[in-house]
XYZ file of C-alpha atoms in Angstrom:
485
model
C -22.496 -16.078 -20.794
C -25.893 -15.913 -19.926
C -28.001 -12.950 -21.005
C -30.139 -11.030 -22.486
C -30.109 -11.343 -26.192
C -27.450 -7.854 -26.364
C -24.203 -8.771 -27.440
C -21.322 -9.321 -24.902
C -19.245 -6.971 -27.590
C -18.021 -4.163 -25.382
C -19.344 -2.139 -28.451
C -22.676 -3.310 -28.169
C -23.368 -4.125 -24.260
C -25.810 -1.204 -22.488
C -24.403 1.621 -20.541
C -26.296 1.442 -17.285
C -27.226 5.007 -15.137
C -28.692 4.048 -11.759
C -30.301 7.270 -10.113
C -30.867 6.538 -6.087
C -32.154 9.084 -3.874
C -32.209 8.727 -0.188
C -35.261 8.419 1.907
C -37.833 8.984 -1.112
C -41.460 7.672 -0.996
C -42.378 5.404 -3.518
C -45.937 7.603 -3.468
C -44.071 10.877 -4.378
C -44.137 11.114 -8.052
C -46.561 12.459 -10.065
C -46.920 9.192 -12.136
C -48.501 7.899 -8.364
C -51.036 10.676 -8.765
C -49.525 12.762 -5.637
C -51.631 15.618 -5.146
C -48.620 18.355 -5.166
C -45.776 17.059 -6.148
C -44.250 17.735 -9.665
C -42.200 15.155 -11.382
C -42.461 15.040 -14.891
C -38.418 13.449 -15.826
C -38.406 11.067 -13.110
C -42.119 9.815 -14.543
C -41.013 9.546 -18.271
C -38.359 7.233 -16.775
C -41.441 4.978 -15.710
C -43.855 6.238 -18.808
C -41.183 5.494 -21.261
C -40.240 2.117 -19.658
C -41.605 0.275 -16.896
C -42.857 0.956 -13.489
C -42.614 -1.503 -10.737
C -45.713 -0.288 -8.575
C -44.716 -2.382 -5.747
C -41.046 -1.681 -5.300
C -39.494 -2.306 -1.609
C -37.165 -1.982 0.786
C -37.093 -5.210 2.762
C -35.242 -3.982 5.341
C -36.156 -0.054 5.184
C -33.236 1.859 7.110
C -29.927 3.123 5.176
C -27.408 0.199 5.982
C -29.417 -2.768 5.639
C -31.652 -1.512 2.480
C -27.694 -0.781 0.639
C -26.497 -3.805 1.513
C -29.505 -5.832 0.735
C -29.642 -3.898 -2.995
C -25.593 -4.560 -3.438
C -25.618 -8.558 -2.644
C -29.059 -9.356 -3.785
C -29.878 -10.820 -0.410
C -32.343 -10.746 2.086
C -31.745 -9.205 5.537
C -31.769 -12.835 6.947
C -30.152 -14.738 4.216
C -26.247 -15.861 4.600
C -23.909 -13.936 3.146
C -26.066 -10.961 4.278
C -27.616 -11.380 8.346
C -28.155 -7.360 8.982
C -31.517 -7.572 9.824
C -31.565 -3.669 11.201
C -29.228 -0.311 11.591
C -26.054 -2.527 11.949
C -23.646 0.165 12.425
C -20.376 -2.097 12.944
C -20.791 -4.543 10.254
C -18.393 -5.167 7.469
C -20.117 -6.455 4.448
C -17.813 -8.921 2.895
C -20.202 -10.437 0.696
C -19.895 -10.267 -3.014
C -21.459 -7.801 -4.488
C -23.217 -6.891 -8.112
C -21.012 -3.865 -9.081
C -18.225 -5.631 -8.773
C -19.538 -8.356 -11.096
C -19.877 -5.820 -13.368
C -16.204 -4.448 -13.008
C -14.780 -8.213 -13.360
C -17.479 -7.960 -16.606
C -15.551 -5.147 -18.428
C -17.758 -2.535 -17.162
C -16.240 0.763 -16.014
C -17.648 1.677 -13.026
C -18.520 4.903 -11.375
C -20.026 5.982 -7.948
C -21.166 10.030 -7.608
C -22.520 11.216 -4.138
C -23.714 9.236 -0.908
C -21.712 6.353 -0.406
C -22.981 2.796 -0.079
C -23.142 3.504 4.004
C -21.052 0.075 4.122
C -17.935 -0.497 6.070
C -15.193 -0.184 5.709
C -15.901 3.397 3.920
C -12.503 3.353 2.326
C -13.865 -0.168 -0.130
C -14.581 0.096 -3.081
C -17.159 -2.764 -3.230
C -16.800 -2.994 -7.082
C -16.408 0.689 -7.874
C -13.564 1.889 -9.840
C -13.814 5.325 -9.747
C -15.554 7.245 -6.938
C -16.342 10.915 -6.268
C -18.163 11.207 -2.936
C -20.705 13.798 -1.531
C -22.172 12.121 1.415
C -23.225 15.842 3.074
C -22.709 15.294 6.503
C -18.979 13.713 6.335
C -17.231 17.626 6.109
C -13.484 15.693 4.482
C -15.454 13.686 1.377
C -14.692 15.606 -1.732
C -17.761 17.929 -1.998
C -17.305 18.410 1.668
C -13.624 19.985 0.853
C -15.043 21.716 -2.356
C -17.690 23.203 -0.097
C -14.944 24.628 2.513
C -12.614 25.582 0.034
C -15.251 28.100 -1.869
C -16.835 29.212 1.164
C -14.622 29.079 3.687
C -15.066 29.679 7.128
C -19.086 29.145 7.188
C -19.642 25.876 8.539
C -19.937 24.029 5.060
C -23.116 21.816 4.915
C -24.016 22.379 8.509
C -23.612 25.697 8.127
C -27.414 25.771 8.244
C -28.234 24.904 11.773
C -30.450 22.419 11.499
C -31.119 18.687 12.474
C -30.315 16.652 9.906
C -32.870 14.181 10.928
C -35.389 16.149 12.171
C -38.458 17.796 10.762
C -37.042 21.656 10.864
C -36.635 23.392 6.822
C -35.148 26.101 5.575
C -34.151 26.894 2.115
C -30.530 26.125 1.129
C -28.274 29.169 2.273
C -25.767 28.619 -0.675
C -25.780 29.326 -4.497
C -27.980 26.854 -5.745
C -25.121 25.299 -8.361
C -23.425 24.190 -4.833
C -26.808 22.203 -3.104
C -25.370 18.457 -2.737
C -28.064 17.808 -5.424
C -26.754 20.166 -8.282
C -23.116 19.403 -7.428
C -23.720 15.198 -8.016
C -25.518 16.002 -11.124
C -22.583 17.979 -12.732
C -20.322 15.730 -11.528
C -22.284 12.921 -12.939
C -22.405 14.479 -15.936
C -18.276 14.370 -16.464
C -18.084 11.204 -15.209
C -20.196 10.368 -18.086
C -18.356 12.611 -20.799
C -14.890 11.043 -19.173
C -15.303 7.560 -19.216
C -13.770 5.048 -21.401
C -15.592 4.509 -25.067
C -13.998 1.107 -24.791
C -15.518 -0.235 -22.411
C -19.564 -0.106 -21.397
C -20.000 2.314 -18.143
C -22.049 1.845 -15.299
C -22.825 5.178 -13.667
C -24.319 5.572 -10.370
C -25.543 8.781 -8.968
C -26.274 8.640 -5.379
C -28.540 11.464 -3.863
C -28.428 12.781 -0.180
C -31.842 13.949 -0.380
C -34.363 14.057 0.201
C -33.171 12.401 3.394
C -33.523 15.553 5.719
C -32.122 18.138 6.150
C -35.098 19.643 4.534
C -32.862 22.310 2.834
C -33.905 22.859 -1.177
C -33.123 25.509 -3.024
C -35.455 28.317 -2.274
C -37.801 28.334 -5.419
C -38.710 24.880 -4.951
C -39.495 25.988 -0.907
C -41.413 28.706 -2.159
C -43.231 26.533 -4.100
C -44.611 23.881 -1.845
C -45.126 25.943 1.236
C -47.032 28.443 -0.858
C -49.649 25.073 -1.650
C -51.591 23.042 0.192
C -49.913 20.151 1.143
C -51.372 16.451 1.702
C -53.078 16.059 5.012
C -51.630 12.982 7.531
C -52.684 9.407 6.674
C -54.358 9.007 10.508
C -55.687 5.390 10.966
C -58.332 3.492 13.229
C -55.494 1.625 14.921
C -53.142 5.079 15.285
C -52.480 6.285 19.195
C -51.226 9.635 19.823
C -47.646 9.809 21.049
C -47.651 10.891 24.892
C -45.073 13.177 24.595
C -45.175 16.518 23.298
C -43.440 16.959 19.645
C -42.393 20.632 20.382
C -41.169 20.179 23.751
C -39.192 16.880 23.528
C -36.627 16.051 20.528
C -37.600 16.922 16.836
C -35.641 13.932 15.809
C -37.722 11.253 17.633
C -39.701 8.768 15.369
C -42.772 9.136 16.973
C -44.378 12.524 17.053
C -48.041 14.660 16.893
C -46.928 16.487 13.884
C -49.085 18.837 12.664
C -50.062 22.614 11.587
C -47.317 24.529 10.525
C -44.419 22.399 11.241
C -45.901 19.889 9.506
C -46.810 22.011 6.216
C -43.384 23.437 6.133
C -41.414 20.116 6.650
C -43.741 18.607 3.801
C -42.379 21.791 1.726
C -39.173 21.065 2.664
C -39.474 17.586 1.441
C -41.371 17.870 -1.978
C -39.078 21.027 -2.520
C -36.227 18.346 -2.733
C -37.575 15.918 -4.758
C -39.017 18.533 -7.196
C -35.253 19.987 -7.104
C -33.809 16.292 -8.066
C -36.691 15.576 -10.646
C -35.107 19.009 -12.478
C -31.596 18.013 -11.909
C -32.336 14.312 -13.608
C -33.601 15.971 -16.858
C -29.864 17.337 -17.436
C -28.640 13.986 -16.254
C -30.629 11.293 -18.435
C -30.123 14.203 -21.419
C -26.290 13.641 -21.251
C -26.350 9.848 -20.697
C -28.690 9.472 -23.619
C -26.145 11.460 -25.423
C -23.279 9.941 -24.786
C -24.734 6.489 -25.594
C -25.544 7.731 -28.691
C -21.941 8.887 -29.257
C -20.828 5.512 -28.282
C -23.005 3.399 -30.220
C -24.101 1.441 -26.937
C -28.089 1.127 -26.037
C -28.699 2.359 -22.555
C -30.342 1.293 -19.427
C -31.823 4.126 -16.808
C -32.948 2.595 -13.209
C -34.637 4.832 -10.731
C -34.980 3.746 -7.319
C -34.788 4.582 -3.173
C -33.040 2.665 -0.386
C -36.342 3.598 1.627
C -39.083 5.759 1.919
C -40.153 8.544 4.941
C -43.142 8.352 7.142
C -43.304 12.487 6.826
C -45.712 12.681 9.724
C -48.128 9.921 8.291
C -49.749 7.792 11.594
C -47.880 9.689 13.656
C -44.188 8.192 12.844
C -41.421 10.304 11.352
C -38.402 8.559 9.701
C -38.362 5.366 8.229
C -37.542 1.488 9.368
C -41.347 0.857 9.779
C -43.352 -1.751 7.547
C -45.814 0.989 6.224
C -46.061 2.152 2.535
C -44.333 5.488 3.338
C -41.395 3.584 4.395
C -41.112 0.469 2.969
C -42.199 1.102 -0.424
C -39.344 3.069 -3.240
C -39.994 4.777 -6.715
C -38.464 0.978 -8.981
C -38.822 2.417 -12.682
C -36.828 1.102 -15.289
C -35.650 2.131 -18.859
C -34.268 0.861 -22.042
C -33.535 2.901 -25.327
C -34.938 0.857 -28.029
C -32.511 -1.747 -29.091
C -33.098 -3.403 -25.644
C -36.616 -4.286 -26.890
C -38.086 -2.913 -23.542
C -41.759 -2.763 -22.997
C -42.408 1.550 -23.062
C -45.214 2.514 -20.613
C -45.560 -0.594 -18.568
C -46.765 -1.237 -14.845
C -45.965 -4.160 -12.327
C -48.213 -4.700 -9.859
C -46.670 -7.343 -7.735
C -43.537 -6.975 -5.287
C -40.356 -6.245 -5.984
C -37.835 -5.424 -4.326
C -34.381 -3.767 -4.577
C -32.252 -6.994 -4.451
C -33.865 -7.687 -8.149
C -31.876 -4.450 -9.387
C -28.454 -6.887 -9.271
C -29.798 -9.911 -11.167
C -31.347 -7.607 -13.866
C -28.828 -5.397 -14.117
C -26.440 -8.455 -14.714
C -28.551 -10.410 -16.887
C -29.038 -7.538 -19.327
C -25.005 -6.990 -19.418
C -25.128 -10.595 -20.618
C -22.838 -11.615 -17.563
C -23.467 -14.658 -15.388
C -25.915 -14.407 -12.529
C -24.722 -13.669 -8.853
C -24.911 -17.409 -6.948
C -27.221 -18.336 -4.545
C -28.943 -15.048 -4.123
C -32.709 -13.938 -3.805
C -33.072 -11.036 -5.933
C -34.416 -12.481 -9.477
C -33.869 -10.856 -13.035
C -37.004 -8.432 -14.121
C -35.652 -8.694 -17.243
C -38.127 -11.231 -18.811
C -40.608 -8.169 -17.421
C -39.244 -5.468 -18.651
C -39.451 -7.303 -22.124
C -43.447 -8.376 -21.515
C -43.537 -11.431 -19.963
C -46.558 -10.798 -17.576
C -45.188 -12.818 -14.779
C -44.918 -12.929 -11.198
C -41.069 -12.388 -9.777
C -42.379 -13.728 -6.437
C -45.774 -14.956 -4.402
C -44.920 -13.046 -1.723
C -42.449 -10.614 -0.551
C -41.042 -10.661 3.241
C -39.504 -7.631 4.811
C -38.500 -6.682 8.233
C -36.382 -4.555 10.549
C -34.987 -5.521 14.166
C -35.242 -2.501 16.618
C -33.588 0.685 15.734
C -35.599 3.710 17.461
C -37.820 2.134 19.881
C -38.773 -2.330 20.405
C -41.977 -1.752 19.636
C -41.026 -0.247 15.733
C -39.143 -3.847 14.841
C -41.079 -5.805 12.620
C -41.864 -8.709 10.261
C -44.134 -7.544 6.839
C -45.260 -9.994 4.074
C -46.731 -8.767 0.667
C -48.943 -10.055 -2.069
C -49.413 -6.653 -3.867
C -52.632 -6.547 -2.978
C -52.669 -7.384 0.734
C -50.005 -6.956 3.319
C -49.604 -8.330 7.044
C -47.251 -6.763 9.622
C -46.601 -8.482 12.517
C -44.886 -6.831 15.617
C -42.488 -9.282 17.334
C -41.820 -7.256 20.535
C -45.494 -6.937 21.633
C -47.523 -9.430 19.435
C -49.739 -7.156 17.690
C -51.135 -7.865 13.912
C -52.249 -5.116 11.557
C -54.111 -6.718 7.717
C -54.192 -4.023 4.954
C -55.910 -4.232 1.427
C -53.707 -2.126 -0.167
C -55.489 -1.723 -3.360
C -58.759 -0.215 -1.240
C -56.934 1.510 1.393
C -53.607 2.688 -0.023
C -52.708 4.639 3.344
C -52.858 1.726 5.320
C -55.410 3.374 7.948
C -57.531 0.540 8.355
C -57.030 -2.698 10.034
C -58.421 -5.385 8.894
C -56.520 -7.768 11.586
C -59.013 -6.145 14.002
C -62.347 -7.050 12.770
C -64.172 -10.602 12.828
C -65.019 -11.164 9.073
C -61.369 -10.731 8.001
C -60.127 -13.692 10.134
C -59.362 -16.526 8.305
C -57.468 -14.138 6.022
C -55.626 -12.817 8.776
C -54.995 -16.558 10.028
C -53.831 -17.406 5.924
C -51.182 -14.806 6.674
C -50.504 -15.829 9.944
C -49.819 -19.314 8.601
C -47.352 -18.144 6.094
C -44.825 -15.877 8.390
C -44.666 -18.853 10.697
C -43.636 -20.925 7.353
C -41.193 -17.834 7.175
C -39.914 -17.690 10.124
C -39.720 -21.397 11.077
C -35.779 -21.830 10.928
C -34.848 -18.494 12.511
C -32.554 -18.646 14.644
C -34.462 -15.651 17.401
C -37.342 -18.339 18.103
C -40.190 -15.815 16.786
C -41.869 -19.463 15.942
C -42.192 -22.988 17.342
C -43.801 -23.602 14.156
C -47.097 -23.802 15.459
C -47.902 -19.924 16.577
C -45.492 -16.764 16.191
C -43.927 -15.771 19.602
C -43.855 -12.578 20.993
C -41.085 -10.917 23.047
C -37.895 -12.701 21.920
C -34.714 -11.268 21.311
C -34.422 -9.518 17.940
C -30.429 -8.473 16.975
C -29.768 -6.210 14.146
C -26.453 -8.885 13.623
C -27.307 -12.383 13.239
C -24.956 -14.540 14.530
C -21.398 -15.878 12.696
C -23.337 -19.022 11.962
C -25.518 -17.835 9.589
C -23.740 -14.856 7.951
């Protein structure tokens, strides 16, 4: 078997915890430096092992970021083809928990689902406990009704649960969606076989709106001063009126107090999970301990939120508040992990397959494009990739599709439905708010990158190139055809 130098003993092989919110910034951590924001267990995760700066979503919605992470594919790549929100494809494709499974692994999925269908698959997970919070019938759903019955369970609140409305969470605290997947994490872990190594994953609902934390952690961020909008040179205001229109629309003038209570609502969340994962990575480090096994803790997103930044709310944008995830990995000792490391070059989350497999000492997934960061995690200063593509067909409006290509340092987003070009130097303007595309000096660069998503796109099937110049306005499906899944 190929691998990583751990035995394939089922005594010896690492338990593996993955933690994966939903809809969390790759900027909102306090090992990023965010101005508010407390997160002091999800940062030792990073500070203790290695953090992957440039972690992304290359196809930044819920569906296609999942599916993308489970196969180890990109959007466009066969086997894979969901290039947007696909809502009516069935991923048949194999996938990396199930590798693990046909491994020896026990496996183990807590909370949100994979967002895949059919719902009722397992795709490689043995044992599943779901809390999804908006389907009522999963089994926190039930749990919810049957100790407090009659009150609407999760939407009980009465508010979107994509929009930009908070409140804090209007049952006991030990019952937020958060707090239940933790405990139930934490048996899953204290149940599962000692024979056999155990991969664990807990899957978070937030802080994917609603903006509903418990009410200390409210308390906590409306009562400071939140970050101010990113705002660029190239931003328009949205025509429409925010508070007059739908709260749920992706483009919107947020701003005063919406916009400082939303933000509340939303660090509230993460601060809640951040206190939740201390209990979580205290009982898996236990338990490994118990077992004998060394352990391996991976903290990631499917995709960030735009929170108001250039005037865009949700996600499936090319930005750094969308596209870009918390990616911090951890070893105990015995797995001869680098402690305190940073990667500043892309990744993405179809690497979290490969790596995961490699350092189970199982074969590698075939034909894939996520590649094994285990050689980094060990100190091998190297580069997983030159560049990074990612992209997303239209979901909310033509004009959000895009195509996005990443050094690390410098990132180029073109917009296939109206032909416009935005150049960012991420390391001198993080925030993305000014375009280099648009001034004189920067164009041969801007050409270089031209050049290369042409060499990208050159044998898709939509026609976006003749392989001379990118073309605007062509059809853009969020299902590529039979052919080429």
């Amino acid at each position: 078997m190929q691998g990583s130098g751990v035995s394939n003993s089922p005594d010896t092989r690492p338990d593996i915890l993955l933690i994966m919110p939903d809809q969390m910034r790759g900027d909102c951590l306090s090992l990023e430096k965010h101005p508010v924001l407390q997160t002091p267990n999800i940062d030792e995760i990073g500070l203790r092992g290695m953090h992957f700066a440039r972690g992304y979503s290359t196809c930044p919605s819920c569906i296609p970021a999942r599916r993308a992470m489970l196969t180890a594919l990109h959007p466009s790549s066969p086997g894979n083809g969901v290039t947007g929100f696909a809502t009516n494809a069935e991923l048949d494709a194999p996938v990396f928990p199930q590798k693990l499974l046909d491994g020896g692994y026990h496996t183990t999925l807590v909370g949100r689902h994979m967002h895949q269908l059919p719902l009722d698959k397992a795709f490689g997970f043995e044992d599943r406990l779901y809390a999804t919070a908006y389907h009522y019938d999963d089994d926190y759903g039930q749990a919810l009704e049957t100790e407090f019955p009659g009150q609407g369970g999760m939407a009980g609140h009465g508010i979107s649960r994509n929009g930009y409305t908070t409140r804090p969470w209007q049952f006991p605290d030990a019952w937020h969606p958060t707090s239940w997947v933790i405990s139930r994490a934490r048996e899953k872990l204290v149940e599962a076989p000692d024979d056999r190594p155990h991969f664990l994953t807990a899957s978070f609902f937030a802080p994917h709106p609603p903006f509903l934390p418990p009410a200390c952690y409210y308390d906590r961020y409306v009562n400071a001063e939140t970050p101010a909008r990113a705002i660029g040179d190239w931003d328009e205001i949205p025509a429409h009126d925010y508070g007059h229109t739908n709260i749920e629309r992706n483009r919107l003038d947020l701003k005063g107090a919406p916009l400082h209570q939303a933000r509340a609502g939303y660090y509230g969340l993460i601060n809640h999970i951040d206190d939740q994962v201390f209990a979580l990575t205290f009982e898996f480090r236990q338990q490994c301990a118990r077992r004998g096994r060394p352990g391996v803790i991976v903290f990631t997103s499917d995709h960030g939120e735009m929170l108001a930044d250039h005037y865009r709310w949700h996600k499936c944008e090319p930005y750094e508040a969308s596209a870009r995830v918390p990616f911090l990995i951890q070893g105990s000792p015995a797995m001869g992990f680098v402690q305190g490391g940073r990667h500043d070059q892309p990744v993405c989350l179809e690497d979290i397959g490969p790596t995961l497999l490699d350092l189970a000492g199982l074969e590698p997934m075939e034909n894939v494009d996520g590649r094994s960061l285990a050689p980094i995690l060990r100190g091998e200063n190297q580069p997983v990739r030159e560049v990074l593509h990612g992209e997303h067909a239209p979901w909310y409006d033509d004009d959000q599709s895009f195509h996005m290509l990443t050094d690390g340092r410098w990132k180029y987003i073109w917009r296939p439905h109206s032909g416009i070009e935005q150049l960012f130097d991420l390391l001198a303007d993080p925030q993305e708010c000014t375009n280099l595309a648009a001034q004189p000096e920067h164009a041969v660069e801007v050409t270089r990158w031209r050049d290369r998503l042409i060499a990208q796109l050159k044998d898709r099937p939509e026609g976006f190139t003749d392989g001379e110049r990118l073309i605007a306005g062509r059809p853009y499906p969020d299902l590529m055809s039979e052919a080429r899944v």
